[in-house]
């Protein structure tokens, strides 16, 4: 990540933040991981938590970008990909969140 290029990866897109978080987990760098968290989440993980994430991370990783879309009482997740032909982002799948999982998405975001 940035080793073969003078341009370093910055947290300027969801994909880049995900890559940087993965890198911090792989290198067990809790201080760097906290850089990518909102103020409300900073300091909430311990080194033990990071070790558990590292164990998960060791089994491999796949990066996907989802966008949350709420319409009335329904929640949809849009699986977003970048089309290499047009260099534009496109939806490759729409996933309806089951009723039993909706509470997971009802958390209010805390602004920084």
PDB file of C-alpha atoms in Angstrom:
ATOM      1  CA  UNK A   1       0.000   0.000   0.000  1.00  0.00           C
ATOM      2  CA  UNK A   2       1.908   2.934  -1.285  1.00  0.00           C
ATOM      3  CA  UNK A   3       5.198   1.031  -1.321  1.00  0.00           C
ATOM      4  CA  UNK A   4       5.545   1.052  -5.094  1.00  0.00           C
ATOM      5  CA  UNK A   5       4.115   4.526  -5.524  1.00  0.00           C
ATOM      6  CA  UNK A   6       4.984   7.881  -3.991  1.00  0.00           C
ATOM      7  CA  UNK A   7       1.247   8.486  -3.472  1.00  0.00           C
ATOM      8  CA  UNK A   8       0.161   7.009  -0.137  1.00  0.00           C
ATOM      9  CA  UNK A   9      -3.340   5.690   0.489  1.00  0.00           C
ATOM     10  CA  UNK A  10      -5.434   8.283   2.318  1.00  0.00           C
ATOM     11  CA  UNK A  11      -8.781   7.790   4.109  1.00  0.00           C
ATOM     12  CA  UNK A  12     -10.582   9.706   1.353  1.00  0.00           C
ATOM     13  CA  UNK A  13     -12.996   6.994   0.247  1.00  0.00           C
ATOM     14  CA  UNK A  14     -14.806   4.103   1.937  1.00  0.00           C
ATOM     15  CA  UNK A  15     -12.547   1.647   0.122  1.00  0.00           C
ATOM     16  CA  UNK A  16      -9.362   3.368   1.258  1.00  0.00           C
ATOM     17  CA  UNK A  17     -10.522   3.578   4.888  1.00  0.00           C
ATOM     18  CA  UNK A  18     -11.288  -0.149   4.809  1.00  0.00           C
ATOM     19  CA  UNK A  19      -7.806  -0.916   3.405  1.00  0.00           C
ATOM     20  CA  UNK A  20      -6.141   1.293   6.025  1.00  0.00           C
ATOM     21  CA  UNK A  21      -8.125  -0.317   8.857  1.00  0.00           C
ATOM     22  CA  UNK A  22      -7.126  -3.776   7.580  1.00  0.00           C
ATOM     23  CA  UNK A  23      -3.479  -2.669   7.478  1.00  0.00           C
ATOM     24  CA  UNK A  24      -3.636  -1.324  11.055  1.00  0.00           C
ATOM     25  CA  UNK A  25      -5.205  -4.598  12.228  1.00  0.00           C
ATOM     26  CA  UNK A  26      -2.588  -6.679  10.404  1.00  0.00           C
ATOM     27  CA  UNK A  27       0.224  -4.665  12.005  1.00  0.00           C
ATOM     28  CA  UNK A  28      -1.490  -4.599  15.433  1.00  0.00           C
ATOM     29  CA  UNK A  29      -1.277  -0.798  15.441  1.00  0.00           C
ATOM     30  CA  UNK A  30      -4.056   0.339  17.789  1.00  0.00           C
ATOM     31  CA  UNK A  31      -2.921   3.978  17.694  1.00  0.00           C
ATOM     32  CA  UNK A  32      -3.195   4.064  13.902  1.00  0.00           C
ATOM     33  CA  UNK A  33      -6.518   2.210  13.957  1.00  0.00           C
ATOM     34  CA  UNK A  34      -7.973   4.877  16.254  1.00  0.00           C
ATOM     35  CA  UNK A  35      -7.112   7.545  13.643  1.00  0.00           C
ATOM     36  CA  UNK A  36      -9.831   6.109  11.393  1.00  0.00           C
ATOM     37  CA  UNK A  37     -12.546   6.047  14.090  1.00  0.00           C
ATOM     38  CA  UNK A  38     -15.105   8.697  14.911  1.00  0.00           C
ATOM     39  CA  UNK A  39     -14.519  10.447  18.229  1.00  0.00           C
ATOM     40  CA  UNK A  40     -17.257   8.336  19.807  1.00  0.00           C
ATOM     41  CA  UNK A  41     -15.444   5.106  18.868  1.00  0.00           C
ATOM     42  CA  UNK A  42     -11.854   6.209  19.569  1.00  0.00           C
ATOM     43  CA  UNK A  43     -10.351   4.351  22.499  1.00  0.00           C
ATOM     44  CA  UNK A  44     -13.118   1.773  22.617  1.00  0.00           C
ATOM     45  CA  UNK A  45     -10.928  -1.128  21.459  1.00  0.00           C
ATOM     46  CA  UNK A  46      -8.254  -2.738  23.599  1.00  0.00           C
ATOM     47  CA  UNK A  47      -5.134  -4.594  22.479  1.00  0.00           C
ATOM     48  CA  UNK A  48      -7.044  -7.816  23.255  1.00  0.00           C
ATOM     49  CA  UNK A  49      -9.810  -6.710  20.877  1.00  0.00           C
ATOM     50  CA  UNK A  50      -7.185  -5.917  18.257  1.00  0.00           C
ATOM     51  CA  UNK A  51      -5.682  -9.385  18.737  1.00  0.00           C
ATOM     52  CA  UNK A  52      -9.083 -10.945  18.104  1.00  0.00           C
ATOM     53  CA  UNK A  53      -9.478  -8.864  14.936  1.00  0.00           C
ATOM     54  CA  UNK A  54      -5.999  -9.957  13.830  1.00  0.00           C
ATOM     55  CA  UNK A  55      -7.013 -13.620  14.225  1.00  0.00           C
ATOM     56  CA  UNK A  56     -10.022 -12.987  11.972  1.00  0.00           C
ATOM     57  CA  UNK A  57      -7.922 -10.961   9.539  1.00  0.00           C
ATOM     58  CA  UNK A  58      -5.374 -13.773   9.211  1.00  0.00           C
ATOM     59  CA  UNK A  59      -7.946 -15.914   7.435  1.00  0.00           C
ATOM     60  CA  UNK A  60      -8.168 -13.486   4.511  1.00  0.00           C
ATOM     61  CA  UNK A  61     -10.224 -10.476   3.578  1.00  0.00           C
ATOM     62  CA  UNK A  62     -12.598  -9.231   0.928  1.00  0.00           C
ATOM     63  CA  UNK A  63     -13.344  -5.549   0.489  1.00  0.00           C
ATOM     64  CA  UNK A  64     -16.895  -4.530  -0.421  1.00  0.00           C
ATOM     65  CA  UNK A  65     -18.602  -1.175  -0.295  1.00  0.00           C
ATOM     66  CA  UNK A  66     -22.208  -0.976   0.805  1.00  0.00           C
ATOM     67  CA  UNK A  67     -24.486   2.010   0.893  1.00  0.00           C
ATOM     68  CA  UNK A  68     -27.362   2.171   3.369  1.00  0.00           C
ATOM     69  CA  UNK A  69     -30.763   3.208   2.007  1.00  0.00           C
ATOM     70  CA  UNK A  70     -33.794   3.589   4.292  1.00  0.00           C
ATOM     71  CA  UNK A  71     -37.234   3.899   2.715  1.00  0.00           C
ATOM     72  CA  UNK A  72     -40.087   4.141   5.217  1.00  0.00           C
ATOM     73  CA  UNK A  73     -39.680   1.023   7.385  1.00  0.00           C
ATOM     74  CA  UNK A  74     -37.467  -0.851   4.926  1.00  0.00           C
ATOM     75  CA  UNK A  75     -33.676  -0.859   4.900  1.00  0.00           C
ATOM     76  CA  UNK A  76     -31.733  -1.748   1.783  1.00  0.00           C
ATOM     77  CA  UNK A  77     -28.019  -2.289   1.390  1.00  0.00           C
ATOM     78  CA  UNK A  78     -26.640  -1.453  -2.035  1.00  0.00           C
ATOM     79  CA  UNK A  79     -23.518  -3.424  -2.979  1.00  0.00           C
ATOM     80  CA  UNK A  80     -21.465  -0.803  -4.838  1.00  0.00           C
ATOM     81  CA  UNK A  81     -18.655  -1.606  -7.294  1.00  0.00           C
ATOM     82  CA  UNK A  82     -16.513   0.491  -9.590  1.00  0.00           C
ATOM     83  CA  UNK A  83     -17.081  -0.402 -13.234  1.00  0.00           C
ATOM     84  CA  UNK A  84     -13.632  -0.592 -14.862  1.00  0.00           C
ATOM     85  CA  UNK A  85     -15.038   0.226 -18.324  1.00  0.00           C
ATOM     86  CA  UNK A  86     -16.760   3.477 -17.376  1.00  0.00           C
ATOM     87  CA  UNK A  87     -14.779   4.269 -14.189  1.00  0.00           C
ATOM     88  CA  UNK A  88     -18.153   4.946 -12.540  1.00  0.00           C
ATOM     89  CA  UNK A  89     -19.670   3.367  -9.441  1.00  0.00           C
ATOM     90  CA  UNK A  90     -22.591   1.016 -10.025  1.00  0.00           C
ATOM     91  CA  UNK A  91     -24.906  -1.148  -7.929  1.00  0.00           C
ATOM     92  CA  UNK A  92     -24.240  -4.867  -8.358  1.00  0.00           C
ATOM     93  CA  UNK A  93     -26.745  -6.112  -5.779  1.00  0.00           C
ATOM     94  CA  UNK A  94     -29.587  -4.887  -3.579  1.00  0.00           C
ATOM     95  CA  UNK A  95     -30.016  -6.632  -0.249  1.00  0.00           C
ATOM     96  CA  UNK A  96     -33.164  -6.138   1.816  1.00  0.00           C
ATOM     97  CA  UNK A  97     -32.262  -6.160   5.504  1.00  0.00           C
ATOM     98  CA  UNK A  98     -34.399  -8.707   7.375  1.00  0.00           C
ATOM     99  CA  UNK A  99     -36.647  -7.428  10.182  1.00  0.00           C
ATOM    100  CA  UNK A 100     -34.556  -9.276  12.783  1.00  0.00           C
ATOM    101  CA  UNK A 101     -31.403  -7.370  11.714  1.00  0.00           C
ATOM    102  CA  UNK A 102     -32.844  -3.854  11.394  1.00  0.00           C
ATOM    103  CA  UNK A 103     -31.982  -2.871  14.969  1.00  0.00           C
ATOM    104  CA  UNK A 104     -28.310  -3.109  14.047  1.00  0.00           C
ATOM    105  CA  UNK A 105     -28.822  -0.177  11.660  1.00  0.00           C
ATOM    106  CA  UNK A 106     -30.860   2.023  13.998  1.00  0.00           C
ATOM    107  CA  UNK A 107     -27.862   3.460  15.817  1.00  0.00           C
ATOM    108  CA  UNK A 108     -27.566   7.224  15.509  1.00  0.00           C
ATOM    109  CA  UNK A 109     -24.235   8.374  14.130  1.00  0.00           C
ATOM    110  CA  UNK A 110     -22.297  10.647  16.413  1.00  0.00           C
ATOM    111  CA  UNK A 111     -20.808  13.612  14.592  1.00  0.00           C
ATOM    112  CA  UNK A 112     -17.215  14.536  15.210  1.00  0.00           C
TER     113      UNK A 112
END
